[in-house]
Coordinates of C-alpha atoms in Angstrom, one line a residue:
X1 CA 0.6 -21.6 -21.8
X2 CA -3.4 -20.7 -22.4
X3 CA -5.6 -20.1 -21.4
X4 CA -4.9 -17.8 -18.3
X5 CA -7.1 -17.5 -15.0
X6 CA -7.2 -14.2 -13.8
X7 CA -4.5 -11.9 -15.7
X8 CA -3.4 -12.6 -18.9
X9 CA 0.0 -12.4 -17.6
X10 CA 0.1 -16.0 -16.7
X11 CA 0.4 -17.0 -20.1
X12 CA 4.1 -15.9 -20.2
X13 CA 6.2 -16.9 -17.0
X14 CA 9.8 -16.7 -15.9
X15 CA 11.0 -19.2 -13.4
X16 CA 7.3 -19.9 -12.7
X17 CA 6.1 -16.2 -12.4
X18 CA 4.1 -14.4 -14.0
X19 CA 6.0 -11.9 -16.1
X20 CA 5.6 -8.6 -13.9
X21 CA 3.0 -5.4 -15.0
X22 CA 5.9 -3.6 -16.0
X23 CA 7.7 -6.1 -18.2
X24 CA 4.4 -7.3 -19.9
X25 CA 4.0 -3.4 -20.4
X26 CA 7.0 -2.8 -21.9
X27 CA 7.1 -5.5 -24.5
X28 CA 3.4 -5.3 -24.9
X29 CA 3.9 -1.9 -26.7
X30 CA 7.2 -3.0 -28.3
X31 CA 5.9 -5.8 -30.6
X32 CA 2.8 -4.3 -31.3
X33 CA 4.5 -0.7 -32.4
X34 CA 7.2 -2.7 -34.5
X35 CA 4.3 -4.9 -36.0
X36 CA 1.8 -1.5 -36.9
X37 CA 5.4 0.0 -38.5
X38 CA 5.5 -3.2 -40.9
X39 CA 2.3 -4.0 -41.4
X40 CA 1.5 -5.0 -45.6
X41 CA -0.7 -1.8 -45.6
X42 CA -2.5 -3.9 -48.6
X43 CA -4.0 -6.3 -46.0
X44 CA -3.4 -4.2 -42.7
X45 CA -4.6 -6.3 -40.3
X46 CA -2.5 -7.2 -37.0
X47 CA -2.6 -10.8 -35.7
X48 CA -5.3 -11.9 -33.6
X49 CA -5.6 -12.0 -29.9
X50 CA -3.4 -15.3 -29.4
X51 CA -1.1 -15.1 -32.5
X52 CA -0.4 -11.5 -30.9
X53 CA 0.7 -13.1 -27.4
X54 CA 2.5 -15.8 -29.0
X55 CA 4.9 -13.0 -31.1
X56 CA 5.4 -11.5 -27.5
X57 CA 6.0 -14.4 -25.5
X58 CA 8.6 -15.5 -27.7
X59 CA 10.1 -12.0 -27.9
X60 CA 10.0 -11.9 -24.3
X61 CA 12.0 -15.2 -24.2
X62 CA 14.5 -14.1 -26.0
X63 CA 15.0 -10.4 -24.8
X64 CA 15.3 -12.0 -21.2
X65 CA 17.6 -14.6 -22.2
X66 CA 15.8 -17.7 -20.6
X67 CA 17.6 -20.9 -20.7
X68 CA 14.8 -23.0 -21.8
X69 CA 10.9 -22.4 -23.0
X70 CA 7.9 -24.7 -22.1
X71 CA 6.0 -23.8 -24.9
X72 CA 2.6 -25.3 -24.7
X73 CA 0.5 -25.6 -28.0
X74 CA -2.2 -23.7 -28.3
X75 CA -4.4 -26.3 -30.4
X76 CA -3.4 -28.8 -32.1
X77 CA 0.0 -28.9 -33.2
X78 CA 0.2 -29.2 -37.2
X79 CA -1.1 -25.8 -37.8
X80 CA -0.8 -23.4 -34.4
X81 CA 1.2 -20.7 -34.4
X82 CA 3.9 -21.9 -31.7
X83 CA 4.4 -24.5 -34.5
X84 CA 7.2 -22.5 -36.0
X85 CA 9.7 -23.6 -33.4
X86 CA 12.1 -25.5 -36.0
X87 CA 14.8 -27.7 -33.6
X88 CA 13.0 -27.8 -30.6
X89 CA 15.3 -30.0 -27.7
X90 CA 12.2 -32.3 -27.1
X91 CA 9.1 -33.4 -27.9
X92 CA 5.9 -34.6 -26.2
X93 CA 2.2 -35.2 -26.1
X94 CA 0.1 -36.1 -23.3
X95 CA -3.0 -37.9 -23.2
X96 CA -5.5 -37.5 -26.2
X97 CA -8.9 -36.4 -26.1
X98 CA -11.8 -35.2 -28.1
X99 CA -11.9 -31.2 -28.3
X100 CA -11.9 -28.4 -30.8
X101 CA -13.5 -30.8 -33.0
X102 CA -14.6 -27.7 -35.5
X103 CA -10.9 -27.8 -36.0
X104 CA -9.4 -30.9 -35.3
X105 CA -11.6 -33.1 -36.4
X106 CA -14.3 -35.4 -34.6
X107 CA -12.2 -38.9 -34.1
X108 CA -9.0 -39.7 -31.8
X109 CA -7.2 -40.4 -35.2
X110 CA -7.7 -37.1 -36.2
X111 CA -6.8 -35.5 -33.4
X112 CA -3.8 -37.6 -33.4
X113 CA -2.4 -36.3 -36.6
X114 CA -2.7 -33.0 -35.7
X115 CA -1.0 -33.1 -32.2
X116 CA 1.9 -35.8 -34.4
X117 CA 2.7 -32.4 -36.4
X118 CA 4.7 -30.8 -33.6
X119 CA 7.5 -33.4 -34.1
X120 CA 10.6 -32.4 -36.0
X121 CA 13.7 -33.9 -38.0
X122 CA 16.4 -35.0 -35.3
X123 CA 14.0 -34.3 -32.6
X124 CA 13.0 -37.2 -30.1
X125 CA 9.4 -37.6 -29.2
X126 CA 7.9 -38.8 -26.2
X127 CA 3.8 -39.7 -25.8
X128 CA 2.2 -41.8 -23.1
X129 CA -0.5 -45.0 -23.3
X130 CA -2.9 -44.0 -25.9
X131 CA -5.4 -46.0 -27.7
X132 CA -4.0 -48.3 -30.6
X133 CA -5.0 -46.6 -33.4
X134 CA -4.4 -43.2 -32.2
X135 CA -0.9 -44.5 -31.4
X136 CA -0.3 -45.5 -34.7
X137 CA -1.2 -42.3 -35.9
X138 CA 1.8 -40.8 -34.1
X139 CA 4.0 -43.2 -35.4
X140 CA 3.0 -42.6 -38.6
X141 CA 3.6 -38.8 -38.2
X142 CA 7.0 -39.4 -36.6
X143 CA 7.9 -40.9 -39.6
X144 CA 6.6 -38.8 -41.9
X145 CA 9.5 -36.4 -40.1
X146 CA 12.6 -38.9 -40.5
X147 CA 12.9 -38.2 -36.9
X148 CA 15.9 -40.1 -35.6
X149 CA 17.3 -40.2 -32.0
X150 CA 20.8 -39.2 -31.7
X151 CA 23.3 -41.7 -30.5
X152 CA 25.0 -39.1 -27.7
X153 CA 21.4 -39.4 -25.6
X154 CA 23.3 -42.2 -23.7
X155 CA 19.9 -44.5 -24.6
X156 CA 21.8 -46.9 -27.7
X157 CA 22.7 -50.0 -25.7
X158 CA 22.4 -49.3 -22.2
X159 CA 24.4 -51.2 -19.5
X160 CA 25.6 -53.1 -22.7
X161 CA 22.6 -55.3 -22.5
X162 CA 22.3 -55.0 -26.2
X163 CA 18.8 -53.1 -25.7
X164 CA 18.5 -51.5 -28.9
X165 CA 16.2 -48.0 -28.8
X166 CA 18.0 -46.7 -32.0
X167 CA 15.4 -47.5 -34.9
X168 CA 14.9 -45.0 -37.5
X169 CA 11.3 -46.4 -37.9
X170 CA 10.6 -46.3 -34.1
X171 CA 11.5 -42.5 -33.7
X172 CA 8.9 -42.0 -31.3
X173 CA 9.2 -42.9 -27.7
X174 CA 6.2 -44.6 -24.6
X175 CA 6.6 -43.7 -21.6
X176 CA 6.5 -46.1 -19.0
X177 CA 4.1 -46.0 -16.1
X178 CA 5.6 -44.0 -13.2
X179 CA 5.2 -47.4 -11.2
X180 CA 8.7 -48.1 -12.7
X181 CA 10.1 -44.9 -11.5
X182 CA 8.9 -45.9 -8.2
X183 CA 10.4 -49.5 -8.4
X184 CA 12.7 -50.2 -5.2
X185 CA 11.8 -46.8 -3.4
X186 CA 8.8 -45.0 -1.9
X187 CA 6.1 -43.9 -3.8
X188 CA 6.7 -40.5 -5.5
X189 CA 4.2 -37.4 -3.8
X190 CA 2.7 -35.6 -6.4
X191 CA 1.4 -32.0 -6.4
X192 CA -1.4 -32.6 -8.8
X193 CA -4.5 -34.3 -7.3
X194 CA -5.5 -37.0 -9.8
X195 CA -5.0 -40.0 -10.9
X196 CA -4.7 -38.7 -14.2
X197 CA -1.6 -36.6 -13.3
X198 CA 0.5 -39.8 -12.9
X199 CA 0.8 -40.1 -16.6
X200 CA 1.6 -36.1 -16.8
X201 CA 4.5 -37.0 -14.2
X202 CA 5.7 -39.6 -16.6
X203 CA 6.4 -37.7 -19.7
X204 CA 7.2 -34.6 -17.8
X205 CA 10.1 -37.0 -16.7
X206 CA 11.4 -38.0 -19.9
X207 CA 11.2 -34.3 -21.1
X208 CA 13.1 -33.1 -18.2
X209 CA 16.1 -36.3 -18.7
X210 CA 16.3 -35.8 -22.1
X211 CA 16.6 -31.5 -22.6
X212 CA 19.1 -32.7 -18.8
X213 CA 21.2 -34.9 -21.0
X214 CA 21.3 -32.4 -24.1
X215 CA 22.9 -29.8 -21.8
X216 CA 25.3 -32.1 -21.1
X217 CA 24.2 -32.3 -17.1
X218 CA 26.1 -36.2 -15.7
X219 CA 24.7 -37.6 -12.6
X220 CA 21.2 -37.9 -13.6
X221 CA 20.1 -41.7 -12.4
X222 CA 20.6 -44.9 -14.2
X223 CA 18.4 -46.5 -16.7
X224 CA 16.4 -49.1 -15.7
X225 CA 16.7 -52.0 -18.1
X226 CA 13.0 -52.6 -19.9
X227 CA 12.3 -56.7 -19.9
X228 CA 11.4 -58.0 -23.2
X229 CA 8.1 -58.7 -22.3
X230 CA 7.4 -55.6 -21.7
X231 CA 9.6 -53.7 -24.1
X232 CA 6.4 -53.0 -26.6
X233 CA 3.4 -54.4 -25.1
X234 CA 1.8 -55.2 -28.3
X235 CA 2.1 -51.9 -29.6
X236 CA 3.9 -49.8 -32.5
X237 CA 6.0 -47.6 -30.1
X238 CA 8.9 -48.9 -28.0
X239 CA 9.2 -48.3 -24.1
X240 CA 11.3 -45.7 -23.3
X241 CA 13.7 -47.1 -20.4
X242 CA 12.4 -46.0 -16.9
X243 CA 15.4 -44.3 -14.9
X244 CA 16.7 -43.3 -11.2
X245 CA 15.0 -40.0 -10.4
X246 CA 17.0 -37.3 -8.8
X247 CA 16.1 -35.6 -5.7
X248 CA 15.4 -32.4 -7.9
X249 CA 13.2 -34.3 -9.6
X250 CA 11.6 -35.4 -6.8
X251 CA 10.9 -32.6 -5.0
X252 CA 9.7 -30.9 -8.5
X253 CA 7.1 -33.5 -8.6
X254 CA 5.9 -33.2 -5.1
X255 CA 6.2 -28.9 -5.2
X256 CA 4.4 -28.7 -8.5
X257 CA 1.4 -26.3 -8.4
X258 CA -0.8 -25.3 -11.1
X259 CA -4.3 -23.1 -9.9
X260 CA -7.6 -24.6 -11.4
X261 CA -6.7 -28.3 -11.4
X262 CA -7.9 -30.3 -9.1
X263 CA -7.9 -27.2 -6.4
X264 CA -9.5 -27.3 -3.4
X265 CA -10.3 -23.8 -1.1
X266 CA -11.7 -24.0 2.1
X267 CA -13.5 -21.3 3.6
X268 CA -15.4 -22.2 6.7
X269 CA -18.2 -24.1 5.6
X270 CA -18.2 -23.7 1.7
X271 CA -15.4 -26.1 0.0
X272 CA -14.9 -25.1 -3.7
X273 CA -13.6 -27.7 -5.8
X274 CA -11.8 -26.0 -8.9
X275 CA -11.2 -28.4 -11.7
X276 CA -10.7 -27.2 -15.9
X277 CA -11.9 -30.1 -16.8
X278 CA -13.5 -29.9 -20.3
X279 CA -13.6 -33.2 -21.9
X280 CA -15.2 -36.0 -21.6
X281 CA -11.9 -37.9 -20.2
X282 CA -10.9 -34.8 -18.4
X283 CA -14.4 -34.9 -16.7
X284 CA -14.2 -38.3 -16.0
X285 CA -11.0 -37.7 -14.2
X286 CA -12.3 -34.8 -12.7
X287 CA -15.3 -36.6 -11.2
X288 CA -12.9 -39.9 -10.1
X289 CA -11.1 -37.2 -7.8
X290 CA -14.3 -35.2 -6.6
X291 CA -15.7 -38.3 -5.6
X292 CA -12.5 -39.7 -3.5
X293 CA -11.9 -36.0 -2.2
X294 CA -15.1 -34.6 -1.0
X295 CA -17.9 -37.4 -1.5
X296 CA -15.8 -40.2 0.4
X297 CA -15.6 -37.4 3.3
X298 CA -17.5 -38.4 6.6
X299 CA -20.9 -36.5 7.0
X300 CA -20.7 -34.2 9.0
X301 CA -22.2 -35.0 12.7
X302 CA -24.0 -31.7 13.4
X303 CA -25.8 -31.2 10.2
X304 CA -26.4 -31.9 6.5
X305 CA -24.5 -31.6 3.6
X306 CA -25.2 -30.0 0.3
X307 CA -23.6 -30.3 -3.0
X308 CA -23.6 -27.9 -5.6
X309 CA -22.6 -28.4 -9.2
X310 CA -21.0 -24.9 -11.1
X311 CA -21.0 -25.6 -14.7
X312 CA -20.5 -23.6 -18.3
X313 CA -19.0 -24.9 -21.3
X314 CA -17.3 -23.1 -24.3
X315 CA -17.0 -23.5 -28.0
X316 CA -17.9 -26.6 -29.6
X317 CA -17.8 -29.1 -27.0
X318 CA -20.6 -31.8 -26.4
X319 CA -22.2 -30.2 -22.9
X320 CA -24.7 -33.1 -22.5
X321 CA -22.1 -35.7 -23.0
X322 CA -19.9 -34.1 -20.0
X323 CA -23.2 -33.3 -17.8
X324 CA -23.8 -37.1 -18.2
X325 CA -21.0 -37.7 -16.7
X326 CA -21.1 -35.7 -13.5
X327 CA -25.2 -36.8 -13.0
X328 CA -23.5 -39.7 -10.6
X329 CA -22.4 -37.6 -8.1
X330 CA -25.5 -36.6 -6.5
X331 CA -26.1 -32.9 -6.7
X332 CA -28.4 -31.2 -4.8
X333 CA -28.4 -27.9 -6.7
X334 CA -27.0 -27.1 -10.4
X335 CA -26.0 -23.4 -11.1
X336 CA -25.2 -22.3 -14.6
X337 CA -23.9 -19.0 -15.3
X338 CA -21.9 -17.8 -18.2
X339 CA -18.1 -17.2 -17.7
X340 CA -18.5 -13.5 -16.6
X341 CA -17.7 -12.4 -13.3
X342 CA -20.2 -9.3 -13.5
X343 CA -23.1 -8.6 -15.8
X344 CA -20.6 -5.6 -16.7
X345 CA -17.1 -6.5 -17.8
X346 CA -16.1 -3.2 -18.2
X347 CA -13.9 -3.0 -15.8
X348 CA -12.4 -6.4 -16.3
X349 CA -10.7 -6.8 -19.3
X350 CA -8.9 -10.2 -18.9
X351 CA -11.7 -11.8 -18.2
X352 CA -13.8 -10.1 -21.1
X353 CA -14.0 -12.5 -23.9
X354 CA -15.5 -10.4 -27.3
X355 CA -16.4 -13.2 -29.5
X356 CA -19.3 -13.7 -26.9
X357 CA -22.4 -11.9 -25.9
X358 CA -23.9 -12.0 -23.1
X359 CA -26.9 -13.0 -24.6
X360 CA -25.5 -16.1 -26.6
X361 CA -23.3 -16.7 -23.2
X362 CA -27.0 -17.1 -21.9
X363 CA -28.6 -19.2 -24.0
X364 CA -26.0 -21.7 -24.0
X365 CA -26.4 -21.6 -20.0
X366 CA -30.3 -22.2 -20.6
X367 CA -29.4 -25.1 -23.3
X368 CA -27.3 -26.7 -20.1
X369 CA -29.9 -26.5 -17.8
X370 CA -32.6 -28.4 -19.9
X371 CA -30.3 -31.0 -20.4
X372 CA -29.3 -31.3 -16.7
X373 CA -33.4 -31.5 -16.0
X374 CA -33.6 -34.1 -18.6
X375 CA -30.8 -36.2 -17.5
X376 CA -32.4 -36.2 -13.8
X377 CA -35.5 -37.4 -15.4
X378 CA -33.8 -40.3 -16.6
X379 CA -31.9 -41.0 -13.7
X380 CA -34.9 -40.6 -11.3
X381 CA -37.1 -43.4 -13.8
X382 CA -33.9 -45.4 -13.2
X383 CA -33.6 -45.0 -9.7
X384 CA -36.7 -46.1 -7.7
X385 CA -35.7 -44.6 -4.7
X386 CA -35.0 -41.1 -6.3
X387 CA -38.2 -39.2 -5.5
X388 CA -41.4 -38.6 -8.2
X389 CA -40.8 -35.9 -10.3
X390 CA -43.0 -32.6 -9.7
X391 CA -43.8 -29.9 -11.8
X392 CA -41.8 -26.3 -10.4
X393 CA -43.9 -24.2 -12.3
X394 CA -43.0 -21.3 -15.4
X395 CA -40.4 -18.7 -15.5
X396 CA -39.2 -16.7 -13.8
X397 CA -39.2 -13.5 -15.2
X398 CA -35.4 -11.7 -15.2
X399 CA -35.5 -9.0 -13.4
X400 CA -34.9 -5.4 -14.8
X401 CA -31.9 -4.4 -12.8
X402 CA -30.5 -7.9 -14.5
X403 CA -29.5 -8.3 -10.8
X404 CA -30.8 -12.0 -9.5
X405 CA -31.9 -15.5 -10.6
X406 CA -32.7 -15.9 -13.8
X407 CA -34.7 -18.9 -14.1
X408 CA -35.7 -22.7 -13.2
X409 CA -36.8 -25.6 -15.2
X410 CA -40.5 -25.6 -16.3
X411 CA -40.4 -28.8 -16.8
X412 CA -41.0 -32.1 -13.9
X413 CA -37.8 -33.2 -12.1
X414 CA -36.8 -34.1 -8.8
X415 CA -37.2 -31.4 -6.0
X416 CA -33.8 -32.5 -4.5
X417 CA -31.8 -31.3 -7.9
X418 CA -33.1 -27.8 -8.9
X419 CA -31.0 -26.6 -12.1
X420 CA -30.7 -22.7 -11.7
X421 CA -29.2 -20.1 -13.9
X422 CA -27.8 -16.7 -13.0
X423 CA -26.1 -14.2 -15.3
X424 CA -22.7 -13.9 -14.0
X425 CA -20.1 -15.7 -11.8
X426 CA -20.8 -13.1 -8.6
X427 CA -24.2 -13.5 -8.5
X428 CA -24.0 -17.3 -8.7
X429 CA -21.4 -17.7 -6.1
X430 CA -23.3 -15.5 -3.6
X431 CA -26.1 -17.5 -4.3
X432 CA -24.5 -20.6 -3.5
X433 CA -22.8 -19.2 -0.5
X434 CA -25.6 -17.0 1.3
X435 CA -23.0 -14.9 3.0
X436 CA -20.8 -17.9 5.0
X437 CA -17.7 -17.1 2.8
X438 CA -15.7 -14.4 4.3
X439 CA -14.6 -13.9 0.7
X440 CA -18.1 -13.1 -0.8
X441 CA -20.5 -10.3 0.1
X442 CA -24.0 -12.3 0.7
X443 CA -26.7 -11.9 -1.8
X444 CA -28.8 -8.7 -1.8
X445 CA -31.9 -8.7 0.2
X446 CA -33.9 -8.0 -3.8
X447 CA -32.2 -11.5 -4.4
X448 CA -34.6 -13.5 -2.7
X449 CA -37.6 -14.9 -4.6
X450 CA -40.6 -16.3 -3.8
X451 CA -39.7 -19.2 -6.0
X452 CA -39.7 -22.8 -4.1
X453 CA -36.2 -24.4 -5.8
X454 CA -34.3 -20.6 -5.0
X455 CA -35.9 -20.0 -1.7
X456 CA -35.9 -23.2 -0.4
X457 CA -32.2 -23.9 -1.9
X458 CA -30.7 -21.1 -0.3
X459 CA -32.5 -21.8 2.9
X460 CA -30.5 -25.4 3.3
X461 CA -27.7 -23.7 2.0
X462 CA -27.4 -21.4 5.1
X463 CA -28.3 -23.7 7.7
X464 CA -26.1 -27.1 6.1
X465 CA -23.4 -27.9 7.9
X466 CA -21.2 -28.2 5.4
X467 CA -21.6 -27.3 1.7
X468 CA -19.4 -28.7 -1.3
X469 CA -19.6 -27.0 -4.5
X470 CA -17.7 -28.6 -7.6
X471 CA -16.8 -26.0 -10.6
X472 CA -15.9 -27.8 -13.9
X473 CA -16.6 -27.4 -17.5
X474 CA -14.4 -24.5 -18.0
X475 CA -10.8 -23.2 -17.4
X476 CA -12.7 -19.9 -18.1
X477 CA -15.2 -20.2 -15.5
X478 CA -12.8 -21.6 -13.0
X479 CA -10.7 -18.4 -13.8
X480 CA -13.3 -16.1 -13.2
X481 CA -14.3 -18.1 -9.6
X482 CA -10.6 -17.7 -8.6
X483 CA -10.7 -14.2 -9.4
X484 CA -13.7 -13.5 -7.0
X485 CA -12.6 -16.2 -4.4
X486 CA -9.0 -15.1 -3.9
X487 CA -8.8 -11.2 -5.2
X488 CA -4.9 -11.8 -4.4
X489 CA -4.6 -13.6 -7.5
X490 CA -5.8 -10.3 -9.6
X491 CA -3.0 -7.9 -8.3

C-alpha cells in the first residue's frame, strides 16, 4: 500500500504487520545489490523511490511465501508499476474520484480508463456505484480485456433460478449496497468511521468470496437471489448477487483498523480528528463524519469550545476547491504548515520527501491561507450574522531562529477565523495545544507574539474547555501528526 504514515515499513505487511526492521533490512539490501550488479551500465540509473519498493515488496512476497497479496495500485492502474501482475485471482476498483490529474487526466472518464487497465483476461472484476459515464468506461475497458468469468465460481445459475451472470460482454461485476448483506440480520459494525466505508465493505466482500471460492474454501453463505428489477438498475454492469456473510467475515469487518482514516485520539482536552482525505469526495466524506462525530457533540457545560482546522495539500490537487468544502464547519482557527514534522528533517528520513523544499512547501502553505481568508470573506458577506470583517494588520516577520509563527492574513476577515501558518508540524501542533496534551511539549516562551490573532488564539486555546482540531488534506500530513502524537508508532 502507499503512501505510509510514520515508517516506510507499512507499505509492505504480513498478516497485517508491518514487515519487521530486520526483514525490511535484509531484503532492502538484497534487491538493491542484485539491481546495481545488472544494471544496463549505458543508462545506469536504478528505479525510483516507489518502483524500488514495489521490486521489494513483491520479492518479499514471494521469499516469505505469503498465501495471498493485497496489492494496492499506486496510481492509476494502466500504466503503474504493480500493473505487471499478469493472472491476478480478482479484481476491483473502489469509488472514483478526481486526483493526479497531471497524470490521469482532468475528467471521471479519464480517470476511469486508467483505473479499467488493471483488469486482465480470465479475471473477474468487481467496482461499486459510480457515475454513468464513468461506468461505462469500465465496461468498455473490461471488454477491451475479453475478460470472461469462469463457470466453477458457483455464480452461472444460482439456486437454478435461471439467473444468468455469465455474459462475455458483461465481464465486469456491481456490487450491491451492503444493505443486502444485511437483509434478515443485524446491521453489520464496521471499523471504518464513514459513511463512505460502506461501499469499501461491499467490494471488499466480493473480493474476499471470490479469491474464498478460487481456493476451493465450501461453506461460505448462500447467494441471495437479485430481483429483476433490480438486477441492472439502468446501468451497463450487472448486480453481482449479494450473499450470507460468514462470521469471519463479520468480525473482519467490525476488527478492521487502518490509522489516518477517520481516527479520532483523545488527549484530555484536545481531540484530533485524523482523516487523509484529499479529494474533493473524500473531503466531502470527511467533513459528513467530522460533523456527526465532533460538531453534533454537546457543548461542553463548563466552558467553550474551539475548533481548529490542520490543513496542507500536495501535488496537483485543487486546494481551494477542498478548502470550500470544509468552510461550513465553523473554524475558529486555521493552521497551515507544510508536511514536515521539524524545520530539520535530518533526522527523519521517512518522513523527508526530496522532491520538496521547504521553501516551495511554504509557499504553497501561504497560497492556502489567502484562499482560506478569501473564502471567509465570502461567507461572512453571506452570513449576516458572521461578524464585519477587520483589518489584522501586515506580516509578521519570520523569525531568525525559523522557530515560531510565521504569518497572518493582511488582508480583512473575521476575527473569529484567523488563518495561521507555521513551518513544520511540531510547531503547529504546540501551537494549537498550548501544553494540555501530555503528548506535546508546550510552545517555547520566544513563541508568543504580540500579534492579536496568535495571542489572543492561543489564549482561548488554553482556557476552552474543550478544543477539537480536524487534520485533512493530506495522508502526509496526517503521517507526520501521528508521528508526534503517538511516538509508539515510530519504533
Amino acid at each position: 500500500s502507499s503512501p505510509h504514515l510514520v515508517q516506510v515499513r507499512e507499505r509492505i505487511r504480513i498478516n497485517g504487520q508491518p514487515i519487521s526492521k530486520e526483514l525490511f533490512n535484509k531484503y532492502f539490501w538484497l534487491v538493491y545489490n542484485r539491481l546495481e550488479e545488472t544494471k544496463d551500465p549505458a543508462h545506469a540509473s536504478m528505479p525510483a523511490y516507489f518502483r524500488f519498493l514495489t521490486i521489494m515488496a513483491f520479492h518479499v512476497f514471494l521469499q516469505e511465501k505469503v498465501d495471498l497479496a493485497v496489492v494496492e495500485v499506486g496510481i492509476g492502474g494502466t500504466y503503474d508499476c504493480t500493473n505487471i501482475i499478469r493472472a491476478p485471482v480478482v479484481c476491483g476498483v473502489s469509488s472514483l474520484g478526481i486526483d493526479h490529474t497531471s497524470i490521469l487526466g482532468d475528467t471521471m472518464e479519464k480517470i476511469a480508463w486508467q483505473k479499467g487497465g488493471i483488469f486482465k483476461p480470465g479475471v473477474p472484476a468487481f467496482t461499486v456505484v459510480q457515475p454513468e459515464r464513468p461506468l461505462e468506461v469500465l465496461r468498455e475497458r473490461a471488454q477491451e480485456r475479453k475478460v470472461s468469468w469462469w463457470r466453477g465460481c458457483g455464480w452461472g445459475v444460482p439456486h437454478g433460478r435461471g439467473l444468468s451472470l455469465l455474459s462475455p460482454q458483461c465481464p465486469l461485476f456491481l456490487c450491491p449496497e451492503l444493505d443486502d448483506f444485511e437483509e434478515g440480520c443485524r446491521p453489520l459494525e464496521l471499523g471504518l468511521a464513514g459513511a463512505h466505508q460502506r461501499s469499501n465493505a461491499a467490494l471488499a466482500l466480493q473480493l474476499a468470496r471470490t479469491w474464498l471460492q478460487h481456493r476451493g474454501c465450501q461453506g461460505l453463505g448462500e447467494l441471495k437471489e437479485v430481483p429483476p428489477s433490480t438486477e441492472l438498475l439502468g446501468r451497463p454492469v450487472p448486480l453481482a448477487p449479494a450473499f450470507r456473510l460468514t462470521d469471519a467475515m463479520i468480525q473482519g469487518l467490525r476488527d478492521t483498523e487502518w490509522l489516518g482514516r477517520t481516527q479520532v485520539l483523545s488527549h484530555g482536552p484536545v481531540t484530533w480528528y485524523l482523516d487523509g482525505a484529499h479529494t474533493t469526495s473524500s473531503i466531502q466524506a470527511c467533513v459528513r463524519w467530522f460533523r456527526q462525530t465532533a460538531l453534533n457533540q454537546d457543548k461542553p457545560h463548563d466552558g467553550s469550545e474551539v475548533r481548529v482546522l490542520l490543513f496542507n495539500a500536495t501535488g496537483d490537487r485543487d486546494t481551494a476547491a477542498l478548502l470550500k468544502l470544509l468552510v461550513p464547519c465553523h473554524f475558529d482557527y486555521a493552521v497551515f504548515c507544510p508536511n514536515f514534522t521539524e524545520v530539520s528533517v535530518a533526522n527523519n528520513a521517512d518522513q523527508q520527501n526530496f522532491n520538496v523544499t521547504l521553501e516551495n512547501a511554504l509557499t504553497r502553505c501561504l497560497e492556502n491561507q489567502r484562499t482560506w481568508t478569501r473564502l471567509l470573506e465570502e461567507k461572512a458577506g453571506q452570513d449576516p450574522w458572521l461578524p464585519s470583517p477587520l483589518w489584522v494588520g501586515g506580516l509578521l516577520q519570520p523569525a531568525p531562529a525559523r522557530g515560531s509563527l510565521l504569518l497572518v492574513p493582511p488582508a480583512p476577515r473575521p476575527l473569529n477565523s484567523p488563518a495561521l501558518v507555521f513551518p513544520c508540524l511540531a510547531q503547529a501542533l504546540r501551537w494549537v495545544a498550548q501544553g494540555r496534551d501530555p503528548h506535546l511539549a508546550a510552545p517555547a516562551a520566544s513563541g508568543a507574539h504580540p500579534h492579536p490573532p496568535a495571542s489572543s488564539g492561543a489564549v482561548l486555546l488554553r482556557e476552552a474547555a474543550a478544543v477539537r482540531v480536524l487534520v485533512t488534506g493530506s495522508l502526509h500530513l496526517v503521517g507526520g501528526v501521528l508521528r508526534l502524537l503517538d511516538p509508539a508508532l515510530s519504533q
